[in-house]
PDB file of C-alpha atoms in Angstrom:
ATOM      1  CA  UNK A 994     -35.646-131.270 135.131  1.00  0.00           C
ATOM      2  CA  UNK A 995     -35.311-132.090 138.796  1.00  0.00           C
ATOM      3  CA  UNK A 996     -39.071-131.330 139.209  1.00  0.00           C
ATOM      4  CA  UNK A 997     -40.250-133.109 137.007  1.00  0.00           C
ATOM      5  CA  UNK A 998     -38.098-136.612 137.904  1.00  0.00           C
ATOM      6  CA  UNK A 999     -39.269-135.702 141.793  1.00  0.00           C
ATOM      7  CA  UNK A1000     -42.732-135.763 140.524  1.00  0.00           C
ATOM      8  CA  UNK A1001     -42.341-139.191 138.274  1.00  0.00           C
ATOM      9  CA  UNK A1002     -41.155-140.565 141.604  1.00  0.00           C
ATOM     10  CA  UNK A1003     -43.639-139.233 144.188  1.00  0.00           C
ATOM     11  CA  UNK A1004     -46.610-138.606 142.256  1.00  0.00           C
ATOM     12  CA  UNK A1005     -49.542-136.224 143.976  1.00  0.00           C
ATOM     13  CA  UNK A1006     -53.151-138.051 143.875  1.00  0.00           C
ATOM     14  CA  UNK A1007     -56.168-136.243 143.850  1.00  0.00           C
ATOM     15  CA  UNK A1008     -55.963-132.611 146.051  1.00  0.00           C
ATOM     16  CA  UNK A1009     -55.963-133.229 149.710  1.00  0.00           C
ATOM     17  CA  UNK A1010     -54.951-130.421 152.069  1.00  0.00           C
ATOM     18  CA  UNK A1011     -52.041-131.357 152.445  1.00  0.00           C
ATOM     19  CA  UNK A1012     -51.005-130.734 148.916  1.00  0.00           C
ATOM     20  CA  UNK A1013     -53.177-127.935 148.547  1.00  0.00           C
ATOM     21  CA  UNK A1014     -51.743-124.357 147.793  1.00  0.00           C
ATOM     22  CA  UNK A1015     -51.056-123.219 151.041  1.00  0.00           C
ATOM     23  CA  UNK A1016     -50.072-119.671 152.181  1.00  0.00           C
ATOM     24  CA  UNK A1017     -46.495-120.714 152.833  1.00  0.00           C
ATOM     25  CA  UNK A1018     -46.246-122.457 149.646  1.00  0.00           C
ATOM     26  CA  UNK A1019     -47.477-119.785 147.642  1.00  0.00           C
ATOM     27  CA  UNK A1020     -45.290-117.285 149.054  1.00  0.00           C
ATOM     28  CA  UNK A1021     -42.130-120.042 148.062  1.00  0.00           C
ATOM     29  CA  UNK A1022     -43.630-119.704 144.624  1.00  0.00           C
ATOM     30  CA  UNK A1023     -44.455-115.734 144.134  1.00  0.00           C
ATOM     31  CA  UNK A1024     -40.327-115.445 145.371  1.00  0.00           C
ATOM     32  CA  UNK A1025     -39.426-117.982 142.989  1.00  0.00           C
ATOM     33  CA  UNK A1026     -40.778-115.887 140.446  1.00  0.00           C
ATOM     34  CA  UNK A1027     -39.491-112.859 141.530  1.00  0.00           C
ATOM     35  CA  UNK A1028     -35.817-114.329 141.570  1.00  0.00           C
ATOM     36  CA  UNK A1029     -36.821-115.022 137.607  1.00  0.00           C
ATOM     37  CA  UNK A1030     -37.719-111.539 137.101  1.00  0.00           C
ATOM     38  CA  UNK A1031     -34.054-109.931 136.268  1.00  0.00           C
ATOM     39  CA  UNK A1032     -33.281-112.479 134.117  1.00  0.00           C
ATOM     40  CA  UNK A1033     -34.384-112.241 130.708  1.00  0.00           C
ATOM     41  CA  UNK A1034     -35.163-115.151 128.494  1.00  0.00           C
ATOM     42  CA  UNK A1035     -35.338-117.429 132.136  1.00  0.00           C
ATOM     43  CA  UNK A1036     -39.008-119.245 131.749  1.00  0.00           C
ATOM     44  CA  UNK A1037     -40.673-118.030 135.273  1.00  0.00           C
ATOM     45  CA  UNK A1038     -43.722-120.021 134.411  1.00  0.00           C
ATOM     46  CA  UNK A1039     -41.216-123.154 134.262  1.00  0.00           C
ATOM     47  CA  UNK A1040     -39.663-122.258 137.206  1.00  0.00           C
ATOM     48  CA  UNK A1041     -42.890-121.011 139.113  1.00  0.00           C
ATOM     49  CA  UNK A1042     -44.053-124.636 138.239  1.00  0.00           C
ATOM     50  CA  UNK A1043     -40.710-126.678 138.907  1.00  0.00           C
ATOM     51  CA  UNK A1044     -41.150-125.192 142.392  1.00  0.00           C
ATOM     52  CA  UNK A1045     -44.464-125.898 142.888  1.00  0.00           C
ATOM     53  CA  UNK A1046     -43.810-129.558 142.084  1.00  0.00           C
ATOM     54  CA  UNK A1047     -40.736-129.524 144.447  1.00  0.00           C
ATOM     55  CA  UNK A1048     -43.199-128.379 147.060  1.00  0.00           C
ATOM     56  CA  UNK A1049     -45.976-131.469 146.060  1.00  0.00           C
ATOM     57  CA  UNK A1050     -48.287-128.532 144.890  1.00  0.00           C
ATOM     58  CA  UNK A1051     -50.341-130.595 142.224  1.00  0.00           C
ATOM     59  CA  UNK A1052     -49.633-130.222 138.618  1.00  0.00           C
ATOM     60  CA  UNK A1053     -53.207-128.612 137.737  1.00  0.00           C
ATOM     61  CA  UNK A1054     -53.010-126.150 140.764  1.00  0.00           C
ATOM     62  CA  UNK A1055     -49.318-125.279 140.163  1.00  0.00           C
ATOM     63  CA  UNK A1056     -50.046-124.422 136.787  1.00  0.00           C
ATOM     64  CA  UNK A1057     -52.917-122.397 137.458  1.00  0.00           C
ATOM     65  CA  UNK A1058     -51.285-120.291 139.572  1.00  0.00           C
ATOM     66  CA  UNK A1059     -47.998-120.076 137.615  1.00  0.00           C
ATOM     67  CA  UNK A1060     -50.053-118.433 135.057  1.00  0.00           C
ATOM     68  CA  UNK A1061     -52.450-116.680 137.332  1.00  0.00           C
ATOM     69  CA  UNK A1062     -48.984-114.773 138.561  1.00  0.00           C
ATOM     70  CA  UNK A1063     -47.872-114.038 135.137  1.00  0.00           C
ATOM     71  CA  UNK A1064     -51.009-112.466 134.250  1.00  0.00           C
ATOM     72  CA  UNK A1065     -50.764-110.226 137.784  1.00  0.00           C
ATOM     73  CA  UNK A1066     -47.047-109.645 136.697  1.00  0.00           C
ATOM     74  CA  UNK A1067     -46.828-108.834 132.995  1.00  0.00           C
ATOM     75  CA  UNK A1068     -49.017-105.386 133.242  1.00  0.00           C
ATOM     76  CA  UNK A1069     -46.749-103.576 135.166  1.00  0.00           C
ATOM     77  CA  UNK A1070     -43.387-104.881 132.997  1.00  0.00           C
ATOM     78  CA  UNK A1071     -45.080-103.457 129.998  1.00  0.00           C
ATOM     79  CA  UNK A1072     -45.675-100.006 131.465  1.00  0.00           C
ATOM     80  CA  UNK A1073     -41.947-100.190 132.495  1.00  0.00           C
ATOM     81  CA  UNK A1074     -41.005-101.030 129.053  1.00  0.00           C
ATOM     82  CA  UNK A1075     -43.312 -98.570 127.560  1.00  0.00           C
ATOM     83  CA  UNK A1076     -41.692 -95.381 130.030  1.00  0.00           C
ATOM     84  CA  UNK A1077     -38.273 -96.643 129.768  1.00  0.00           C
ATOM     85  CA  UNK A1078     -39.028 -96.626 125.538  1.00  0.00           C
ATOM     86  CA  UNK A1079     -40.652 -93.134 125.796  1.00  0.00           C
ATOM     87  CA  UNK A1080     -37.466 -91.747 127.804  1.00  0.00           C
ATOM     88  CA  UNK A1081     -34.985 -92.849 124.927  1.00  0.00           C
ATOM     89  CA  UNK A1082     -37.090 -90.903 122.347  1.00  0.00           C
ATOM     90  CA  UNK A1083     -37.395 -88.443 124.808  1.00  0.00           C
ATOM     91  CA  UNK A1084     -33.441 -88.262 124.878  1.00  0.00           C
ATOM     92  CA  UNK A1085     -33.357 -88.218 121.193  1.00  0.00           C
ATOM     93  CA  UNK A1086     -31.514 -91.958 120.996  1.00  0.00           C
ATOM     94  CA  UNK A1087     -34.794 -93.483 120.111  1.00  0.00           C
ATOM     95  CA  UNK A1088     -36.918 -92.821 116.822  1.00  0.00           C
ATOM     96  CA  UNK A1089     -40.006 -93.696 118.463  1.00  0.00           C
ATOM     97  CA  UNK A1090     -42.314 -94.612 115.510  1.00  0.00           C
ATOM     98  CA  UNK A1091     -39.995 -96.956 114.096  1.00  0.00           C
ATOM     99  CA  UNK A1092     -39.144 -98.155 117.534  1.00  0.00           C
ATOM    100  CA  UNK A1093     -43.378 -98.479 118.638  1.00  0.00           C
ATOM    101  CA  UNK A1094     -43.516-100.448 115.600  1.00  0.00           C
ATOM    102  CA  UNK A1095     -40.785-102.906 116.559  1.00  0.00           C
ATOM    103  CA  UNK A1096     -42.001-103.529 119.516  1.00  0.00           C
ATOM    104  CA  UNK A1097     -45.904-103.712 118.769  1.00  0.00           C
ATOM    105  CA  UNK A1098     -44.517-106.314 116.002  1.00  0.00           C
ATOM    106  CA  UNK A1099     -42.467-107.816 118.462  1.00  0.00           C
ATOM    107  CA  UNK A1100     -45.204-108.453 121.160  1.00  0.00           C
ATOM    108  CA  UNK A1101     -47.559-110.151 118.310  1.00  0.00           C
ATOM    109  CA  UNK A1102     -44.968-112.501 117.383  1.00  0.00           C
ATOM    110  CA  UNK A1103     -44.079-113.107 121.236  1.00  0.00           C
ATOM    111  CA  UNK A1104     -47.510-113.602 122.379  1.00  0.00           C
ATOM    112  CA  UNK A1105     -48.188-116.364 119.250  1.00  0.00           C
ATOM    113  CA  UNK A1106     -45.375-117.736 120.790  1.00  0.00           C
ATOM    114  CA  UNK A1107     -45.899-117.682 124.094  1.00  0.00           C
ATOM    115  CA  UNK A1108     -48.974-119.312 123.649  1.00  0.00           C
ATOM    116  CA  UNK A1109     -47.500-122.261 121.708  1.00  0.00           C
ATOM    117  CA  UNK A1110     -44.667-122.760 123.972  1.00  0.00           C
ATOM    118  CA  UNK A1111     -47.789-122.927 126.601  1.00  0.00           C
ATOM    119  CA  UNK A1112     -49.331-125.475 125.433  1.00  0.00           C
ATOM    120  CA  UNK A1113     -46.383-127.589 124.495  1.00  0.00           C
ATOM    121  CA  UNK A1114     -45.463-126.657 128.302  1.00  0.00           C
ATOM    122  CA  UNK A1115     -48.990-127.877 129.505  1.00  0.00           C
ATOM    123  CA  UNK A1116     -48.584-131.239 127.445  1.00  0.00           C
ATOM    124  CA  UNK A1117     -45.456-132.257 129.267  1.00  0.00           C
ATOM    125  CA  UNK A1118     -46.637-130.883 132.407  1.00  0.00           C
ATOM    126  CA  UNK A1119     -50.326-132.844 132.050  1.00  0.00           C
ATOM    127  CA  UNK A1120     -48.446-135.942 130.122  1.00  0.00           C
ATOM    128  CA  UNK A1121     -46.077-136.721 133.130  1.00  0.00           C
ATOM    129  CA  UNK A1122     -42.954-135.969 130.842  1.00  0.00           C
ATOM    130  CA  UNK A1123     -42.056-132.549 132.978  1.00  0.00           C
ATOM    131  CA  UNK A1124     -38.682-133.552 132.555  1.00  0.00           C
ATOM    132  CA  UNK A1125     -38.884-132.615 129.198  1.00  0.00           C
ATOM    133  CA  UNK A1126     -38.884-129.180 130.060  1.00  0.00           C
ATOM    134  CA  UNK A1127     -35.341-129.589 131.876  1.00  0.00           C
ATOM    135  CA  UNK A1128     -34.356-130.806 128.818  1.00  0.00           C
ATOM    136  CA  UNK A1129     -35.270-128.239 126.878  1.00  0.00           C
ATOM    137  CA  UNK A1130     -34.479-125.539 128.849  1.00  0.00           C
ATOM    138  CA  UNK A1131     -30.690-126.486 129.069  1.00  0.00           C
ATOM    139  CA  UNK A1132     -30.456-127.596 125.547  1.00  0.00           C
ATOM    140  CA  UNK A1133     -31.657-123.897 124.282  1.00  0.00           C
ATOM    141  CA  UNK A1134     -29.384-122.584 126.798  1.00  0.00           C
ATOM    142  CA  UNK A1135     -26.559-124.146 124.975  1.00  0.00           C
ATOM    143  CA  UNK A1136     -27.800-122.902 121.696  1.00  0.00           C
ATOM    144  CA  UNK A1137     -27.801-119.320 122.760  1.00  0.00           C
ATOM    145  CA  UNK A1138     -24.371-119.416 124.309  1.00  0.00           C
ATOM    146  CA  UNK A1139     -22.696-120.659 121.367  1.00  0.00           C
ATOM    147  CA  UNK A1140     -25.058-118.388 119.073  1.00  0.00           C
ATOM    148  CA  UNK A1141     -23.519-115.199 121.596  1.00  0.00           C
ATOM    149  CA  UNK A1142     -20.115-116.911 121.193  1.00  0.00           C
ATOM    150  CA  UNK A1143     -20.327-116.813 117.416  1.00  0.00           C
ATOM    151  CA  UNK A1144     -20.993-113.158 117.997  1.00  0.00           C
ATOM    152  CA  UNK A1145     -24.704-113.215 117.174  1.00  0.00           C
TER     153      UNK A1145
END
């Protein structure tokens, strides 16, 4: 949310150098997103993006490489998932058909998903209304703490 009002009030024109995607600013960014990492449920894209902003990255370019990190990043977390799946069944705690089908199931319906809460994401960001996101973010927050209070 703070992103987005910094960027309502100091706007970045058209790509100059020095709003470009520097070295220094990149490395902010790839951090940023590695803070996200333990946190399941945080967005990283959002907050890849949020920092970008923060740092007068523009909008197009901090997008691009929010999602250019998650693509680098997401390979290896499945192949983590996948191991720490096939030691449970290995274990015995884990039917591993039943479970492979959860998760292949659950992976469709996250990456329909994902890609709708991507473009709803791009729309604010490309719209100006980045804010939005803040918005959202703490309001679903909310949501699942009472949902986990209500013992769901």
């Amino acid at each position: 949310m703070i992103a987005g009002i910094f960027e309502r009030r100091h706007p970045v024109g058209a790509l100059s150098p020095a709003h470009d995607l520097s070295a220094p600013r990149a490395g902010v960014i790839g951090a940023v997103q590695g803070l996200c990492l333990p946190f399941r449920g945080f967005s990283r894209s959002g907050a890849t993006i949020s920092t970008g902003l923060l740092l007068g990255v523009v909008k197009s370019r901090a997008e691009a490489f929010s999602f250019a990190l998650a693509v680098v990043l997401t390979p290896p977390v499945v192949v983590r998932e996948v191991l720490r799946l096939l030691r449970a069944a290995h274990q015995g705690g884990v039917d591993l058909r039943s479970a492979a089908l959860e998760s292949v199931l659950g992976a469709v319906v996250a990456f329909f998903a994902g890609l709708l809460a991507l473009r709803w994401l791009s729309r604010w960001l490309e719209g100006g209304r980045w804010y939005w996101f803040g918005v959202y973010c703490l309001v679903a927050a909310g949501a699942v703490l009472l949902l986990h209070r209500a013992g769901y």
